[in-house]
CSV table of C-alpha atoms in Angstrom, one decimal:
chain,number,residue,atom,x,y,z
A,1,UNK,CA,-13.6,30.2,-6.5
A,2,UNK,CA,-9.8,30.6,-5.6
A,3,UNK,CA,-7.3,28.0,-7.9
A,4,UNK,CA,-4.0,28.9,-7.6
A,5,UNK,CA,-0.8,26.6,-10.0
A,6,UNK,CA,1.7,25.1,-7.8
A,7,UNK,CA,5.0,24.5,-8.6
A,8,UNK,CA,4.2,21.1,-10.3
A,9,UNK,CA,1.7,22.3,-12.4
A,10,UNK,CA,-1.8,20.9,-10.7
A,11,UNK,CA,-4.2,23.2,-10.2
A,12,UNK,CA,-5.2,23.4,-6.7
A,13,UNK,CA,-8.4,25.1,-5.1
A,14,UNK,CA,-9.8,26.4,-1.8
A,15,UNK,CA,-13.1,24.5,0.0
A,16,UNK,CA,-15.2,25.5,-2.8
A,17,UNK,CA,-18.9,24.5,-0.2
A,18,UNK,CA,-21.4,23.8,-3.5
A,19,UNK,CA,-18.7,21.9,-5.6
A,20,UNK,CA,-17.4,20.1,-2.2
A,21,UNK,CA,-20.6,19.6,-0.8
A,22,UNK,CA,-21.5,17.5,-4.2
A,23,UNK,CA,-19.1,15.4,-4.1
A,24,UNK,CA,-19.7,14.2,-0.2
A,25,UNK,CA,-23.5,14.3,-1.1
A,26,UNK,CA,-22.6,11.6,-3.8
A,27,UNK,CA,-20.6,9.3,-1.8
A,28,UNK,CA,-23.5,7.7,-0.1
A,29,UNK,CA,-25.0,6.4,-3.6
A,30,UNK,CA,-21.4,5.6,-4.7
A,31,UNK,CA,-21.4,3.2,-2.0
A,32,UNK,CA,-24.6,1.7,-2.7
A,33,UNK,CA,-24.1,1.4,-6.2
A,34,UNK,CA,-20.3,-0.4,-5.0
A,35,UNK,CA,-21.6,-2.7,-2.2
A,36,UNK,CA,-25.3,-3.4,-2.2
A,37,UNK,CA,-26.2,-7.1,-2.1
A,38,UNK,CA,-22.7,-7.9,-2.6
A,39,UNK,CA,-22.3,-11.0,-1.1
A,40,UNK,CA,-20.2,-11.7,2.5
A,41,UNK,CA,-17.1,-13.4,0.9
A,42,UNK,CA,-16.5,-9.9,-0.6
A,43,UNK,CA,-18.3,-7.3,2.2
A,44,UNK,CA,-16.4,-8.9,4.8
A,45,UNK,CA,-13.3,-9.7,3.9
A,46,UNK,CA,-10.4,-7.5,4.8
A,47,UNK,CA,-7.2,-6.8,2.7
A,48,UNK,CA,-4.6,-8.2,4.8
A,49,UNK,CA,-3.4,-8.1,8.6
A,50,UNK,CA,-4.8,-4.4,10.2
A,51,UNK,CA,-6.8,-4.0,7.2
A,52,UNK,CA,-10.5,-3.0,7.1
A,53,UNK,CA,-13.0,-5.1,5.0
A,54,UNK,CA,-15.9,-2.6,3.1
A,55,UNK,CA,-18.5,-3.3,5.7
A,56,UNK,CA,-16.2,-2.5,8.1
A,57,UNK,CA,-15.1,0.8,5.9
A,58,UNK,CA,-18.6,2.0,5.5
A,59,UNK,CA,-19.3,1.6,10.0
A,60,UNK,CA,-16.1,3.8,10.1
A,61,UNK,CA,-17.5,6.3,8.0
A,62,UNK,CA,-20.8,6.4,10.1
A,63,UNK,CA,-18.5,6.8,13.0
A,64,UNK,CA,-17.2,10.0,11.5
A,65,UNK,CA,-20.4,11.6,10.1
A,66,UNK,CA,-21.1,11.3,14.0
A,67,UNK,CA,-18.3,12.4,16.0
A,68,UNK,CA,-16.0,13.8,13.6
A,69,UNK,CA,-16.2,16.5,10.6
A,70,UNK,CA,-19.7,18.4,11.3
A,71,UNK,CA,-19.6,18.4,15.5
A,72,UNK,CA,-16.0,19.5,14.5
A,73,UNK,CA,-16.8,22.2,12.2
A,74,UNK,CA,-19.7,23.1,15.2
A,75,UNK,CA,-16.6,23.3,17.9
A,76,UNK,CA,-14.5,25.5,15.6
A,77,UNK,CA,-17.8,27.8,15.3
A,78,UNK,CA,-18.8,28.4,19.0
A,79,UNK,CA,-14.8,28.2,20.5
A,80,UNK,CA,-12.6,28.9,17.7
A,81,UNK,CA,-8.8,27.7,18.3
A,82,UNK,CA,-9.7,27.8,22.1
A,83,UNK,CA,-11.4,23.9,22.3
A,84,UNK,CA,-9.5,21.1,21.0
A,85,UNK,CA,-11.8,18.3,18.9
A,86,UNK,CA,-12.1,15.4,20.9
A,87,UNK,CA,-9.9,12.9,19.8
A,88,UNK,CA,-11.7,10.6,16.7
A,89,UNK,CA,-11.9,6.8,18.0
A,90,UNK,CA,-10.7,4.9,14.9
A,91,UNK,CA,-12.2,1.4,16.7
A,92,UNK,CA,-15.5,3.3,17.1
A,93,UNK,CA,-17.1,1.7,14.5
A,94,UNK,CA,-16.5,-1.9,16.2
A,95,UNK,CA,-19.4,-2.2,17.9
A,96,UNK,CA,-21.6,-1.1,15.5
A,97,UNK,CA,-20.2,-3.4,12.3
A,98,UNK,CA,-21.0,-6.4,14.9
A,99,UNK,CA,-24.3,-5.1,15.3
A,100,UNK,CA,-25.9,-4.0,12.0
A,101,UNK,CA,-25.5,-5.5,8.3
A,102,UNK,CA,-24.0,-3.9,5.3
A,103,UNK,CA,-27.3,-3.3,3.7
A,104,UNK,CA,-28.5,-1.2,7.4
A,105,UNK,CA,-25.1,0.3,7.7
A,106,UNK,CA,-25.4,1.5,3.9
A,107,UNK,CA,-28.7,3.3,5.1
A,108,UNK,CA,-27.9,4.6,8.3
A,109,UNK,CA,-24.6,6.1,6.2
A,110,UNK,CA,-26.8,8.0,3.7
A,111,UNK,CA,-29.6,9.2,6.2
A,112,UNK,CA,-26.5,10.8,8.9
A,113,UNK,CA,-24.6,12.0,5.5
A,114,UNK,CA,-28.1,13.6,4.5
A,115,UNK,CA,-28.4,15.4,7.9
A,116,UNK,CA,-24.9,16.4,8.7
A,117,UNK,CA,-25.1,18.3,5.0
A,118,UNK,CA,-28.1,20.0,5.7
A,119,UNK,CA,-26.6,21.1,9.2
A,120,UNK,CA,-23.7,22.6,7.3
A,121,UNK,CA,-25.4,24.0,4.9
A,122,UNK,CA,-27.5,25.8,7.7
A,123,UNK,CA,-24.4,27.3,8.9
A,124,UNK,CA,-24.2,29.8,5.5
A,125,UNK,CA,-20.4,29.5,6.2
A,126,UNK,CA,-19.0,33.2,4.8
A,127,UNK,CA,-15.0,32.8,3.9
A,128,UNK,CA,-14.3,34.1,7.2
A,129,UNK,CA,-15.9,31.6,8.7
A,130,UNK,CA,-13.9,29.1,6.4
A,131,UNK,CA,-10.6,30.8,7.8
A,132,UNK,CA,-11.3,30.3,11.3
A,133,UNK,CA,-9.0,28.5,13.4
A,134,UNK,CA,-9.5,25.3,15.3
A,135,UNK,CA,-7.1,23.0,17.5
A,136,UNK,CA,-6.9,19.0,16.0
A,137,UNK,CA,-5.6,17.2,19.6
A,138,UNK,CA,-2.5,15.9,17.4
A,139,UNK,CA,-2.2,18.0,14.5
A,140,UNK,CA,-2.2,21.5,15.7
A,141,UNK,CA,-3.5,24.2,14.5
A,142,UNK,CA,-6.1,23.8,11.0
A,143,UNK,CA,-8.5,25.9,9.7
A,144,UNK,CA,-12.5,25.3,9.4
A,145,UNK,CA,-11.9,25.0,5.4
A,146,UNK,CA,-9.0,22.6,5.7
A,147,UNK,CA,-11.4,20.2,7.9
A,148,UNK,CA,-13.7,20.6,5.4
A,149,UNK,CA,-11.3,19.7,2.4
A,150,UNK,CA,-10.5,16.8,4.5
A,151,UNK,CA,-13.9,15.4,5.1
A,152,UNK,CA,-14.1,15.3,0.8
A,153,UNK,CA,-10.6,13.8,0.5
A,154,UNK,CA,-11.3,11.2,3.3
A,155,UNK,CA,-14.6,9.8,1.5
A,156,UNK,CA,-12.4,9.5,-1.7
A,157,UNK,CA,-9.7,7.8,0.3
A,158,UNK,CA,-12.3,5.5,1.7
A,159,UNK,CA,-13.7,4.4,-1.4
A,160,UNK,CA,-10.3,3.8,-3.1
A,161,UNK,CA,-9.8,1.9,-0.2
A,162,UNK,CA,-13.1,-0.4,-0.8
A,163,UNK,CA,-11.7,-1.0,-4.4
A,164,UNK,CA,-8.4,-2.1,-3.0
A,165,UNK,CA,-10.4,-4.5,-0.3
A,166,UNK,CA,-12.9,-5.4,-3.3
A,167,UNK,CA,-9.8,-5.9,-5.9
A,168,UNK,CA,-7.6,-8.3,-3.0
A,169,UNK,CA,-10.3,-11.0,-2.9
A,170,UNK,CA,-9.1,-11.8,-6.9
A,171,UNK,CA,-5.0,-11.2,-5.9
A,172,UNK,CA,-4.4,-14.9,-6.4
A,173,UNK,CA,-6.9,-15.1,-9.5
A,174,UNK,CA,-5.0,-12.6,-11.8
A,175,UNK,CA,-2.3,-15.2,-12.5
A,176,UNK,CA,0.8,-12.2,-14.4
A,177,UNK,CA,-1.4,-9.6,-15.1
A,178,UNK,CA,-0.8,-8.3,-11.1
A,179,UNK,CA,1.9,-6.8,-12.1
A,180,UNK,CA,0.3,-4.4,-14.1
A,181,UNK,CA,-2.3,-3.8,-10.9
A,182,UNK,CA,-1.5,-0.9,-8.7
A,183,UNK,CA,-4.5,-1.8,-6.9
A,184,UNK,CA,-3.2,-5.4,-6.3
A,185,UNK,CA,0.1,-3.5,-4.4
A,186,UNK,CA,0.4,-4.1,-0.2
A,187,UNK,CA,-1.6,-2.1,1.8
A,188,UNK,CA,0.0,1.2,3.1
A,189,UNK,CA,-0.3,0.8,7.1
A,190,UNK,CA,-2.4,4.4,7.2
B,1,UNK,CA,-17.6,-21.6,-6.1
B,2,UNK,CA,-13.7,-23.1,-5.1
B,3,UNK,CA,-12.2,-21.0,-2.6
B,4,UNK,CA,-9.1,-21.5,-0.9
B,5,UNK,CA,-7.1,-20.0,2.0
B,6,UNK,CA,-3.3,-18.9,1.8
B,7,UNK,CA,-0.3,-18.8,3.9
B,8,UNK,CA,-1.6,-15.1,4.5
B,9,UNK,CA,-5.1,-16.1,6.0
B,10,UNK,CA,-7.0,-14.2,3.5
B,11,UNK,CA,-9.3,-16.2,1.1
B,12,UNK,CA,-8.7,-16.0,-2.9
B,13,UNK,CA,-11.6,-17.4,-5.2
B,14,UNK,CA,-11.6,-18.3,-8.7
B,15,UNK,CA,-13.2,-16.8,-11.3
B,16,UNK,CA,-17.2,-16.7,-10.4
B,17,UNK,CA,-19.3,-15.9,-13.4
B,18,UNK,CA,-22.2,-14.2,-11.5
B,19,UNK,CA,-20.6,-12.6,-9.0
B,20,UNK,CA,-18.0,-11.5,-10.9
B,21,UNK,CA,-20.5,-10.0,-13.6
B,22,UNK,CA,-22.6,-8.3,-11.0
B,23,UNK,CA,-19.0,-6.1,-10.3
B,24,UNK,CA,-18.8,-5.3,-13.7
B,25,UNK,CA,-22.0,-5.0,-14.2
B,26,UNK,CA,-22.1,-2.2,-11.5
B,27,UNK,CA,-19.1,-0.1,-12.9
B,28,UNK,CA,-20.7,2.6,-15.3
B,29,UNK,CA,-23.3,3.3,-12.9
B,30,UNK,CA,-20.8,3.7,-10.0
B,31,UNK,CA,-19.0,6.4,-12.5
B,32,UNK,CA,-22.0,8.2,-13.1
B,33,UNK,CA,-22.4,8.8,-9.4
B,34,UNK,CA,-19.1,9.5,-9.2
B,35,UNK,CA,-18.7,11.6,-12.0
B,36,UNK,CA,-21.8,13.3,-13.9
B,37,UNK,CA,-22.3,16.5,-13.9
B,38,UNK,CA,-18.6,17.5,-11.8
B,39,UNK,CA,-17.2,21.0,-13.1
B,40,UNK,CA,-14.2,20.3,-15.5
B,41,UNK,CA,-11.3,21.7,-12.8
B,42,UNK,CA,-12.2,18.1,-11.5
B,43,UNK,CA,-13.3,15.7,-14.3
B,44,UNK,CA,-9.9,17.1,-16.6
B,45,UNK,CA,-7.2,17.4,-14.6
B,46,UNK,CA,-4.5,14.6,-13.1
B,47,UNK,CA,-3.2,14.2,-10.6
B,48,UNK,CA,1.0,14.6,-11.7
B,49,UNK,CA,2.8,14.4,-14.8
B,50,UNK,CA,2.2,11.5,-16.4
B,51,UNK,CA,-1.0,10.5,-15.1
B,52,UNK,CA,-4.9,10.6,-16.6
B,53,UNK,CA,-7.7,12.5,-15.3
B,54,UNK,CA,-11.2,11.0,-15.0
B,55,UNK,CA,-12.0,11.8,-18.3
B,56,UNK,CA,-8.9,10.0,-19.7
B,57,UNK,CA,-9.3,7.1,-17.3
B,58,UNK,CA,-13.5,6.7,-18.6
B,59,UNK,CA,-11.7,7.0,-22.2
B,60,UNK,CA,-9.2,4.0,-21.4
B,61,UNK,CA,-12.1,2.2,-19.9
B,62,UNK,CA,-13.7,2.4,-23.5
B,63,UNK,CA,-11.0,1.4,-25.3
B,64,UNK,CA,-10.5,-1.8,-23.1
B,65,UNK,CA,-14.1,-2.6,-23.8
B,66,UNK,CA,-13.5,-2.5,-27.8
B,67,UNK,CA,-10.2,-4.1,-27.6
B,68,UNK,CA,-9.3,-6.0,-24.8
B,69,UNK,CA,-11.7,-8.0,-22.4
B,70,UNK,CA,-14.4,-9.6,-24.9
B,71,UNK,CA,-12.0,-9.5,-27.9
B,72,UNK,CA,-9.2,-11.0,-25.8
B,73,UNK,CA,-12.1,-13.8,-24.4
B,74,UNK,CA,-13.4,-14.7,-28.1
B,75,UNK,CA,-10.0,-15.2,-29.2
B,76,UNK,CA,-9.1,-17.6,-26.7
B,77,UNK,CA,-12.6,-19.3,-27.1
B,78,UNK,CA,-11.3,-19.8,-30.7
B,79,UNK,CA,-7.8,-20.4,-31.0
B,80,UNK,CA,-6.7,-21.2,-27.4
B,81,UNK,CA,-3.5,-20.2,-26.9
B,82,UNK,CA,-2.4,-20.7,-30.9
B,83,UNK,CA,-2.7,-17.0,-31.5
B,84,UNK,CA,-1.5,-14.1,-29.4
B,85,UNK,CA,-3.9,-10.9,-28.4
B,86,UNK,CA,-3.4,-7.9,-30.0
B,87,UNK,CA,-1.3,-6.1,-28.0
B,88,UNK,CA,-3.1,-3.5,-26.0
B,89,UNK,CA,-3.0,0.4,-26.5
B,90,UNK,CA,-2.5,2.6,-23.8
B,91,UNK,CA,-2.9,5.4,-25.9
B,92,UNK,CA,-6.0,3.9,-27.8
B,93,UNK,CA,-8.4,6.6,-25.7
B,94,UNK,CA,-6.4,9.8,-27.2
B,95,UNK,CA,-8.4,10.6,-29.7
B,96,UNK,CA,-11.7,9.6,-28.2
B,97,UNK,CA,-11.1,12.0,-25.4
B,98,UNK,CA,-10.6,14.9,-27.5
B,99,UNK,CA,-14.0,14.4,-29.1
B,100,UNK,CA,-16.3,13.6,-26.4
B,101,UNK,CA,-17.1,15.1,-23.1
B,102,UNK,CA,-17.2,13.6,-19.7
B,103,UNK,CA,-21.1,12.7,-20.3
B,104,UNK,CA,-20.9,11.1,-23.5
B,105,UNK,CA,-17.8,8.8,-22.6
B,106,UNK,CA,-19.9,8.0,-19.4
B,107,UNK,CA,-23.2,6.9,-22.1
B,108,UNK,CA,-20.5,4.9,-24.1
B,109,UNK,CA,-18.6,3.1,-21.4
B,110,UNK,CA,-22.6,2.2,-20.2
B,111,UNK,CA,-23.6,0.9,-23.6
B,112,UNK,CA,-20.6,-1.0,-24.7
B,113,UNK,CA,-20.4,-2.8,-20.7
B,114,UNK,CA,-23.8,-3.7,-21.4
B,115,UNK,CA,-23.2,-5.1,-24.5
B,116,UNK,CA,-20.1,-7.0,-23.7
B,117,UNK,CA,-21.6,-8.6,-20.7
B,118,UNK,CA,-24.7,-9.7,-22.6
B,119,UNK,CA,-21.6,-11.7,-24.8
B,120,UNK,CA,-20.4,-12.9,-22.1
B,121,UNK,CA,-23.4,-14.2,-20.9
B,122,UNK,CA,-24.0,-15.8,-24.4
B,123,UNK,CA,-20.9,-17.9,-24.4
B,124,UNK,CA,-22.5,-20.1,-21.4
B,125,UNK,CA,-18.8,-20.8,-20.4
B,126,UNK,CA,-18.1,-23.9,-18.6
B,127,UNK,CA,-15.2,-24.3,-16.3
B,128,UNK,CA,-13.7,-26.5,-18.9
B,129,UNK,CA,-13.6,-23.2,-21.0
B,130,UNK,CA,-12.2,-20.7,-18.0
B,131,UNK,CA,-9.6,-23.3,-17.8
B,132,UNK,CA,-8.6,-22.6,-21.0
B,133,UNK,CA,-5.2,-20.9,-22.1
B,134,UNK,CA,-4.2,-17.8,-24.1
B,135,UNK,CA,-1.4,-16.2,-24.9
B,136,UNK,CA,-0.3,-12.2,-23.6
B,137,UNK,CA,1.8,-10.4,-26.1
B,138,UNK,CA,3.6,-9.5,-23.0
B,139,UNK,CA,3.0,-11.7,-20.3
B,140,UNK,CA,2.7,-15.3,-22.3
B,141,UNK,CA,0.5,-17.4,-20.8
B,142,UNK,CA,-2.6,-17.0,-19.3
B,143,UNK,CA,-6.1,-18.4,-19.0
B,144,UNK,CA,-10.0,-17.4,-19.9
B,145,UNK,CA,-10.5,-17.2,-15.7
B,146,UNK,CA,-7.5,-15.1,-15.4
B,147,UNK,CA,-8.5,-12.6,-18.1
B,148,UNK,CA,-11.6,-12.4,-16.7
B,149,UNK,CA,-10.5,-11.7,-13.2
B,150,UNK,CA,-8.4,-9.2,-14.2
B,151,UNK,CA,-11.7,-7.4,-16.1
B,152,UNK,CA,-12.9,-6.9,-12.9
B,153,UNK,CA,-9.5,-5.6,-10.6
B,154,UNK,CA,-8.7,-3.2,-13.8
B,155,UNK,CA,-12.5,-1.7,-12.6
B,156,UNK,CA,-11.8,-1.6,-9.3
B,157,UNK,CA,-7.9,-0.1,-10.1
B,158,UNK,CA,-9.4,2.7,-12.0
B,159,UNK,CA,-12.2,3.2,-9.5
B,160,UNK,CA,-9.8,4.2,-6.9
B,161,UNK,CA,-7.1,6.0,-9.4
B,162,UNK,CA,-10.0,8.3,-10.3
B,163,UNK,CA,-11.1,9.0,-6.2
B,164,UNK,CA,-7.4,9.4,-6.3
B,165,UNK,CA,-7.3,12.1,-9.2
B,166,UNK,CA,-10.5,13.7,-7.3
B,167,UNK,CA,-8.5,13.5,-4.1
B,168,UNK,CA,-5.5,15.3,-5.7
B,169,UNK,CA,-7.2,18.4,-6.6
B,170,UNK,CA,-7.7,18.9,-2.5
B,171,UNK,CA,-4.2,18.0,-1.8
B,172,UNK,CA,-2.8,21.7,-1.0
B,173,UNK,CA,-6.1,22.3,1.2
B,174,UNK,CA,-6.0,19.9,3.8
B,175,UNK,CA,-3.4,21.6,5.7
B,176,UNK,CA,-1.7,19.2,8.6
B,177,UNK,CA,-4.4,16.2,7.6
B,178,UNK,CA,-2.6,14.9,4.3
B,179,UNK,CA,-0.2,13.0,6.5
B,180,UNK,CA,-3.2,10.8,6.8
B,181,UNK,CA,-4.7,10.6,3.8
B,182,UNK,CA,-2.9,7.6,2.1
B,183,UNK,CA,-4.5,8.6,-1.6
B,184,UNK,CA,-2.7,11.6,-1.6
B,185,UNK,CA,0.4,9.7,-1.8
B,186,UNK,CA,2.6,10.4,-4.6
B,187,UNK,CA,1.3,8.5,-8.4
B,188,UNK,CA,2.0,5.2,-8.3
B,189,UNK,CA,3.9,5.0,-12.1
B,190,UNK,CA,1.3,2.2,-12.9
């Protein structure tokens, strides 16, 4: 694996596929192990105005293991740079959440995660492959490994965000100690 | 359980002994699936000066289960608000984390949770005794409910500070997408 020291000091590394592809096959127990049989005052309950309660969290995550990273990484493989990814609906999980419960939308999470892994790992991606060049409709230009980086990064973002959902339904509970709760802090608007 | 709604629409509960203990209760195993068995250029590093990696935040997790939840709850269960806790060490994990690897912090943290929430469970608390006051070295004064809710936010804070330090190691390899990836903000100093 590639690491290279930035400025700051962190250490940071390239889309390392076995290390990376651990981590996004854990996310699916992570969740279970976060949200099962939780009960609907804290599944269902967003963290404030444009927010996103977990259930709803987990139906957008379903919406991306089906539209976004792996037919991405497919589109970047057949076309290169040449076809932009379709845009990635951010309400396309809205239908779904009013259809299915947490505990199916927990399952149908972990059997499209299971798939789309196996898909990529199909692919035997070689590091030119991981340099190729594809077109995001609003971001430009990226790279098959950055997309890949990205799908990691945005599970971890998602389940901070589930935390932060979790952690709101107790704001008013804490009495002083919020103010040693980073969790506790307004929700950024991304 | 007493709920109530605020000005903001979202609904705050008290203190809920059951559900509340089913969050904790879920913690060490949502850290092993997070966690076990990731290569050290994840579990060890930061994510910017003066923050903890995963293993440091599992340390600090430890040290608040020896010093700070039960012992803080006994002592108010005791002497009410007539004696102040022991102010709490930030540090306390230093040492700990020098000795033990990622695997046996993560046995630890399981057995001393366990442990604590069988306490817990053994002081049959009544609402007379969540309403009861204690006094922050710090903050002053507080109650049994509020302590307890803030057991469970502090889990859910350091949940999502470690996706964030797992994040942070990806941050230079997202290319164009960090602009919307909200937990690759900069640290929060909390």
């Amino acid at each position: 694996m590639k690491s290279t020291h930035t400025h700051d000091g962190l250490v940071q590394m390239e889309f390392n596929l076995e290390r990376d592809v651990s981590i996004l096959a854990r996310t699916p127990r992570v969740l279970l192990t976060l949200l099962a049989g939780l009960p609907e005052e804290l599944s269902h309950r967003d963290y404030g105005p444009g927010t996103w309660s977990p259930h709803e969290i987990v139906g957008h995550l379903i919406h991306g293991e089906r539209t976004d990273w792996v037919p991405r990484a497919r589109l970047i493989l057949r076309h290169g740079a040449s076809v932009a990814f379709e845009p990635f609906d951010r309400q396309g999980h809205v239908a779904l959440c009013r259809e299915k419960s947490l505990a199916e939308l927990l399952e149908l999470f972990d059997s499209l995660r299971r798939a789309n892994l196996g898909e990529l790992r199909s692919f035997s991606l070689t590091p030119q492959d991981l340099a190729r060049g594809g077109t995001h409709p609003a971001l430009g230009s990226v790279t098959l490994a950055q997309l890949l980086c990205t799908w990691v990064v945005h599970d971890l973002n998602h389940v901070a965000q589930i935390c932060k959902a979790l952690a709101f339904q107790h704001k008013n509970e804490v009495g002083p100690w919020e103010a040693y709760l980073s969790v506790l802090a307004p929700p950024n608007p991304r």
